[in-house]
Short mmCIF file of C-alpha atoms in Angstrom, two decimals:
data_model
loop_
_atom_site.label_atom_id
_atom_site.label_comp_id
_atom_site.label_asym_id
_atom_site.label_seq_id
_atom_site.Cartn_x
_atom_site.Cartn_y
_atom_site.Cartn_z
CA MET Z 1 0.00 0.00 0.00
CA ALA Z 2 1.35 3.40 -0.98
CA TYR Z 3 2.62 5.60 1.80
CA ASP Z 4 0.61 8.69 2.65
CA PHE Z 5 2.25 11.74 4.17
CA LYS Z 6 0.62 14.52 6.15
CA LEU Z 7 2.17 17.90 5.45
CA ARG Z 8 2.60 20.90 7.72
CA SER Z 9 4.29 24.28 7.35
CA VAL Z 10 5.28 26.93 9.85
CA VAL Z 11 6.95 30.32 9.70
CA THR Z 12 10.05 30.40 11.90
CA ASP Z 13 11.08 33.28 14.14
CA LYS Z 14 13.56 34.22 11.38
CA GLY Z 15 10.77 34.53 8.84
CA LYS Z 16 11.49 31.30 6.95
CA THR Z 17 8.70 28.98 5.87
CA ALA Z 18 9.62 25.48 7.03
CA HIS Z 19 7.83 22.43 5.66
CA TYR Z 20 7.41 19.14 7.53
CA ALA Z 21 5.89 15.74 6.82
CA LYS Z 22 4.71 12.75 8.83
CA LEU Z 23 3.99 9.25 7.62
CA SER Z 24 0.27 8.72 8.20
CA ASN Z 25 -1.09 6.00 10.48
CA THR Z 26 2.24 5.43 12.23
CA THR Z 27 3.93 6.54 15.43
CA GLU Z 28 6.93 7.84 13.49
CA ALA Z 29 8.08 11.34 14.32
CA GLU Z 30 7.43 14.23 11.98
CA PHE Z 31 10.45 15.07 9.80
CA PHE Z 32 11.78 18.18 8.08
CA ILE Z 33 11.35 18.48 4.31
CA GLY Z 34 12.92 21.86 3.65
CA TYR Z 35 12.73 25.61 3.75
CA LYS Z 36 10.99 27.62 1.06
CA THR Z 37 13.41 29.86 -0.78
CA TYR Z 38 13.42 32.39 -3.61
CA TYR Z 39 16.04 31.92 -6.33
CA LYS Z 40 16.73 35.18 -8.16
CA GLU Z 41 18.40 33.61 -11.22
CA GLN Z 42 15.24 31.66 -12.08
CA ASP Z 43 12.86 34.22 -10.55
CA GLY Z 44 11.14 31.33 -8.82
CA TYR Z 45 10.56 29.46 -5.59
CA GLY Z 46 11.51 26.04 -4.32
CA LEU Z 47 12.79 24.07 -1.36
CA TYR Z 48 16.19 23.49 0.13
CA ASN Z 49 17.29 21.05 2.80
CA SER Z 50 20.94 20.90 3.80
CA SER Z 51 20.40 19.00 7.07
CA GLN Z 52 23.22 16.72 8.17
CA LEU Z 53 21.91 13.96 10.42
CA THR Z 54 24.66 11.87 12.00
CA ASN Z 55 23.47 8.55 10.63
CA LEU Z 56 22.69 9.96 7.18
CA VAL Z 57 26.08 11.34 6.16
CA TYR Z 58 28.32 9.67 3.59
CA ASN Z 59 31.29 7.96 5.23
CA SER Z 60 33.80 6.65 2.72
CA ASP Z 61 35.01 3.99 5.16
CA ASP Z 62 31.59 2.33 4.89
CA TYR Z 63 32.12 1.68 1.17
CA ALA Z 64 35.90 1.22 0.87
CA ALA Z 65 35.71 -2.57 1.22
CA GLU Z 66 33.54 -2.77 -1.89
CA PHE Z 67 34.82 0.15 -3.96
CA GLY Z 68 38.38 0.61 -2.74
CA PHE Z 69 40.10 3.95 -3.22
CA PHE Z 70 37.25 5.44 -5.24
CA ALA Z 71 35.07 5.46 -2.12
CA HIS Z 72 37.53 7.97 -0.67
CA PHE Z 73 38.09 9.74 -3.99
CA ILE Z 74 34.57 11.21 -4.09
CA ALA Z 75 34.60 12.30 -0.42
CA PRO Z 76 35.85 15.89 -0.99
CA THR Z 77 33.08 16.56 -3.51
CA ALA Z 78 30.47 14.95 -1.23
CA LYS Z 79 31.58 17.23 1.58
CA ALA Z 80 31.58 20.33 -0.62
CA GLU Z 81 28.23 19.57 -2.26
CA SER Z 82 26.16 18.72 0.79
CA HIS Z 83 28.35 18.02 3.82
CA GLY Z 84 27.76 14.41 2.76
CA SER Z 85 24.03 14.50 3.46
CA PHE Z 86 22.07 11.59 1.96
CA ILE Z 87 18.90 13.73 2.20
CA CYS Z 88 20.20 16.99 0.71
CA LEU Z 89 17.49 18.51 -1.48
CA ASN Z 90 16.86 21.52 -3.67
CA THR Z 91 13.96 22.23 -6.00
CA TYR Z 92 14.50 25.90 -6.83
CA ASP Z 93 16.80 26.00 -9.86
CA ARG Z 94 16.66 24.94 -13.49
CA ALA Z 95 17.06 21.26 -12.58
CA TYR Z 96 13.67 21.44 -10.77
CA PHE Z 97 14.66 18.54 -8.49
CA THR Z 98 18.12 17.76 -7.13
CA PHE Z 99 18.75 15.15 -4.47
CA GLY Z 100 21.46 13.36 -2.51
CA PHE Z 101 24.93 13.98 -1.22
CA MET Z 102 26.35 14.37 -4.75
CA GLN Z 103 23.33 16.44 -5.81
CA PHE Z 104 21.97 14.36 -8.68
CA ALA Z 105 19.95 16.68 -10.94
CA ALA Z 106 16.76 15.73 -12.79
CA HIS Z 107 17.16 17.97 -15.85
CA VAL Z 108 19.81 15.91 -17.68
CA PRO Z 109 18.57 13.15 -20.05
CA ASN Z 110 20.14 9.85 -19.02
CA GLY Z 111 21.93 11.82 -16.33
CA ASP Z 112 22.87 10.92 -12.78
CA PHE Z 113 19.43 11.52 -11.24
CA VAL Z 114 17.60 9.61 -13.97
CA LYS Z 115 19.91 6.61 -13.61
CA PHE Z 116 19.57 6.82 -9.83
CA LEU Z 117 15.77 6.87 -9.93
CA ARG Z 118 15.67 3.99 -12.40
CA LYS Z 119 17.59 1.86 -9.91
CA LEU Z 120 15.41 2.97 -7.01
CA LEU Z 121 12.34 1.85 -8.93
CA THR Z 122 13.70 -1.70 -8.97
CA LEU Z 123 13.62 -1.91 -5.16
CA HIS Z 124 10.88 -3.94 -3.52
CA ASN Z 125 9.44 -0.89 -1.72
CA ALA Z 126 9.43 1.46 -4.72
CA LYS Z 127 5.66 1.02 -5.07
CA ASP Z 128 5.21 2.28 -1.50
CA TYR Z 129 6.95 5.56 -2.27
CA PHE Z 130 6.16 6.17 -5.94
CA PRO Z 131 3.17 3.97 -6.83
CA ARG Z 132 2.54 5.86 -10.08
CA LEU Z 133 6.06 5.39 -11.43
CA LYS Z 134 7.08 2.24 -13.26
CA LEU Z 135 10.22 1.16 -15.07
CA ILE Z 136 9.41 -0.09 -18.58
CA ASP Z 137 12.28 -1.06 -20.90
CA ASN Z 138 14.58 0.88 -18.57
CA ARG Z 139 12.55 4.07 -19.00
CA ILE Z 140 10.55 5.83 -16.29
CA PHE Z 141 6.81 5.93 -16.94
CA TYR Z 142 3.82 7.40 -15.12
CA VAL Z 143 0.87 5.00 -14.87
CA SER Z 144 -2.59 6.51 -14.39
CA ASP Z 145 -5.64 5.05 -12.60
CA THR Z 146 -6.86 3.76 -15.95
CA GLY Z 147 -3.54 2.11 -16.71
CA THR Z 148 -2.43 4.69 -19.28
CA GLN Z 149 1.37 4.76 -19.46
CA THR Z 150 3.14 8.07 -20.07
CA GLN Z 151 6.89 8.13 -20.63
CA LEU Z 152 8.57 10.74 -18.43
CA GLU Z 153 12.15 10.71 -19.75
CA SER Z 154 13.93 9.97 -23.00
CA ASP Z 155 17.28 10.48 -24.69
CA GLY Z 156 16.21 14.01 -25.55
CA SER Z 157 14.32 15.33 -22.52
CA THR Z 158 13.37 14.84 -18.88
CA LYS Z 159 10.85 17.68 -18.81
CA PRO Z 160 7.84 15.45 -17.93
CA LEU Z 161 9.82 13.84 -15.10
CA MET Z 162 10.95 17.22 -13.81
CA GLU Z 163 7.38 18.48 -13.78
CA TYR Z 164 6.12 15.30 -12.10
CA LEU Z 165 8.57 15.85 -9.26
CA ASN Z 166 8.13 19.63 -9.21
CA PRO Z 167 5.34 21.17 -11.32
CA GLY Z 168 7.05 24.56 -11.54
CA LEU Z 169 8.99 27.36 -9.93
CA ARG Z 170 6.16 29.86 -9.42
CA ASP Z 171 5.54 28.50 -5.93
CA VAL Z 172 6.13 25.47 -3.73
CA GLU Z 173 3.40 23.03 -4.80
CA HIS Z 174 1.80 20.13 -2.95
CA GLN Z 175 3.23 17.63 -5.47
CA GLU Z 176 6.71 19.06 -4.96
CA LEU Z 177 6.38 18.65 -1.19
CA ILE Z 178 5.05 15.10 -1.46
CA CYS Z 179 7.82 13.96 -3.82
CA SER Z 180 10.43 15.60 -1.60
CA ALA Z 181 8.96 13.93 1.49
CA ARG Z 182 8.96 10.56 -0.25
CA MET Z 183 12.62 10.81 -1.24
CA ILE Z 184 13.76 12.03 2.18
CA HIS Z 185 11.81 9.38 4.06
CA TRP Z 186 13.03 6.65 1.70
CA ALA Z 187 16.70 7.65 2.09
CA THR Z 188 16.25 7.95 5.85
CA HIS Z 189 14.66 4.55 6.40
CA ASP Z 190 16.11 2.30 3.69
CA ILE Z 191 19.79 1.36 3.61
CA GLU Z 192 19.35 0.03 0.06
CA HIS Z 193 18.39 3.53 -1.08
CA ARG Z 194 21.59 4.90 0.46
CA LYS Z 195 23.69 2.10 -1.03
CA ILE Z 196 22.44 2.95 -4.51
CA GLN Z 197 23.10 6.63 -3.91
CA ALA Z 198 26.66 5.85 -2.79
CA SER Z 199 27.46 3.32 -5.53
CA ASP Z 200 26.07 5.60 -8.24
CA SER Z 201 28.14 8.50 -6.91
CA ILE Z 202 31.32 6.43 -6.83
CA ASN Z 203 30.77 4.96 -10.28
CA LEU Z 204 29.90 8.39 -11.66
CA TYR Z 205 33.36 9.72 -10.82
CA LYS Z 206 35.08 6.47 -11.77
CA ASN Z 207 33.49 6.48 -15.22
CA ASN Z 208 33.89 10.21 -15.69
CA LEU Z 209 37.60 9.95 -14.99
CA VAL Z 210 38.01 7.57 -17.94
CA LYS Z 211 36.33 10.12 -20.22
CA TYR Z 212 38.31 13.01 -18.79
CA HIS Z 213 41.58 11.13 -19.27
CA ASN Z 214 40.69 10.64 -22.93
CA ARG Z 215 40.30 14.43 -23.27
CA LEU Z 216 43.09 15.61 -20.97
CA GLY Z 217 45.65 12.82 -20.60
CA LEU Z 218 45.57 12.27 -16.83
CA ASP Z 219 47.80 9.19 -16.66
CA GLY Z 220 50.30 9.58 -13.80
CA TYR Z 221 48.57 12.59 -12.24
CA PRO Z 222 48.09 12.50 -8.45
CA ALA Z 223 44.67 11.87 -6.96
CA LYS Z 224 44.19 15.46 -5.82
CA VAL Z 225 44.64 16.79 -9.35
CA CYS Z 226 42.24 14.21 -10.77
CA LEU Z 227 39.69 14.96 -8.04
CA MET Z 228 39.81 18.67 -8.76
CA VAL Z 229 39.26 18.03 -12.47
CA CYS Z 230 36.23 15.85 -11.66
CA ASP Z 231 34.81 18.39 -9.23
CA ILE Z 232 35.18 21.32 -11.61
CA LEU Z 233 33.28 19.48 -14.32
CA HIS Z 234 30.71 18.04 -11.88
CA GLN Z 235 29.83 21.50 -10.61
CA GLY Z 236 30.29 23.16 -14.00
CA ARG Z 237 32.55 26.00 -12.85
CA GLY Z 238 35.00 25.42 -15.70
CA LYS Z 239 35.33 23.78 -19.11
CA PHE Z 240 37.87 21.49 -20.72
CA ASP Z 241 39.91 24.21 -22.40
CA ARG Z 242 40.45 26.06 -19.12
CA ILE Z 243 41.31 22.80 -17.36
CA ALA Z 244 43.76 21.82 -20.11
CA ASN Z 245 45.54 25.16 -19.73
CA ALA Z 246 45.74 24.62 -15.96
CA LEU Z 247 47.34 21.20 -16.48
CA ASP Z 248 49.92 22.51 -18.95
CA THR Z 249 52.81 22.77 -16.48
CA ASN Z 250 55.52 20.54 -17.97
CA GLY Z 251 54.83 17.86 -15.37
CA ASN Z 252 54.68 20.13 -12.32
CA HIS Z 253 51.70 18.53 -10.58
CA GLU Z 254 51.69 20.91 -7.63
CA LYS Z 255 51.45 23.86 -9.98
CA ALA Z 256 48.69 22.09 -11.90
CA PHE Z 257 46.74 21.61 -8.68
CA THR Z 258 47.18 25.27 -7.75
CA ASN Z 259 46.03 26.32 -11.21
CA LEU Z 260 42.92 24.12 -10.96
CA CYS Z 261 42.09 25.61 -7.57
CA SER Z 262 42.01 29.05 -9.18
CA ILE Z 263 39.21 28.09 -11.58
CA GLY Z 264 36.01 29.66 -10.26
CA GLU Z 265 37.70 31.01 -7.13
CA VAL Z 266 35.89 34.36 -7.35
CA ASN Z 267 32.41 32.86 -7.14
CA TYR Z 268 33.13 29.54 -5.42
CA ALA Z 269 35.82 30.33 -2.86
CA ASP Z 270 34.02 28.44 -0.07
CA ARG Z 271 33.66 25.29 -2.15
CA ILE Z 272 37.30 25.34 -3.24
CA SER Z 273 38.40 25.92 0.35
CA SER Z 274 36.31 22.92 1.45
CA LEU Z 275 37.86 20.74 -1.25
CA LYS Z 276 41.40 21.74 -0.31
CA LYS Z 277 40.72 21.07 3.37
CA SER Z 278 39.26 17.61 2.66
CA ILE Z 279 42.13 16.72 0.34
CA LYS Z 280 44.70 17.82 2.91
CA ALA Z 281 43.08 15.60 5.55
CA LEU Z 282 43.11 12.62 3.18
CA GLU Z 283 46.76 13.25 2.38
CA THR Z 284 47.62 13.50 6.07
CA ASN Z 285 45.92 10.16 6.66
CA GLY Z 286 47.96 8.57 3.88
CA ILE Z 287 44.91 7.95 1.68
CA PHE Z 288 45.39 10.46 -1.14
CA ASN Z 289 48.95 9.40 -1.97
CA LYS Z 290 48.11 7.58 -5.19
CA LYS Z 291 48.38 8.40 -8.90
CA TYR Z 292 45.97 7.62 -11.72
CA GLN Z 293 46.89 4.66 -13.91
CA ALA Z 294 44.95 4.99 -17.15
CA ALA Z 295 45.71 1.47 -18.37
CA THR Z 296 43.79 -0.06 -15.48
CA HIS Z 297 41.46 2.89 -14.78
CA SER Z 298 42.61 2.84 -11.18
CA PHE Z 299 44.82 4.62 -8.66
CA VAL Z 300 48.11 3.04 -7.67
#
């Protein structure tokens, strides 16, 4: 039986509108969905939730046995994106719906969020959270009361999926709150949800690094340089030509790292500072002392 959530909102003493949900017909405690926010760039409204609950934060040690070094490799980005929060949410920008500690975004066809949701829909409890969504031939469909099937994403667009999760940016809608509550509750209460989120995040960077090496020639570069390349392109604060120029140092990897840290430093100083701090801690612990080996797509 599909889960039903009761919604509640309140204006805080700081003037923020906070939204909450509670799973109906249970003794579970009410939980926070997110604050309403206005996003000037889109001239629209949405939600954000950057809560970091102790048991819902990505810990690379939990996944190192299965994924090895790459479990640690993504940790600086996870920290910078969301403080590692498995329930990090925003619905206010052009992606319409972004979720998880690596901030998977719904607006990219066949992108990280779409692939993530496809896997979630294979879980045994998917029908409890999203009873209208069904995976058909590895595509996400909406199924109506009458059984009509409507495809929500394709190679060319995810617009129907975006608008299912968040009908628009003119206000915070009921559907947007319900979908957000479903995802937060699911991640909170199901370890399988979190495992998929973690494995998809790790494999995203692992696969991306192969592509980036083919463009930039990263064989022999230290982990911190490779991580910064991945993070720049994940966030979108720089493009390949700028990165290639930063790497053009006649083999001086320290200079290359410094150059990469300068990309986007005017607008993203806090993020870059977070990355550098995380990398330094990993180096101090003897974890980030490896170099990329292109032949085996691994760090040695």
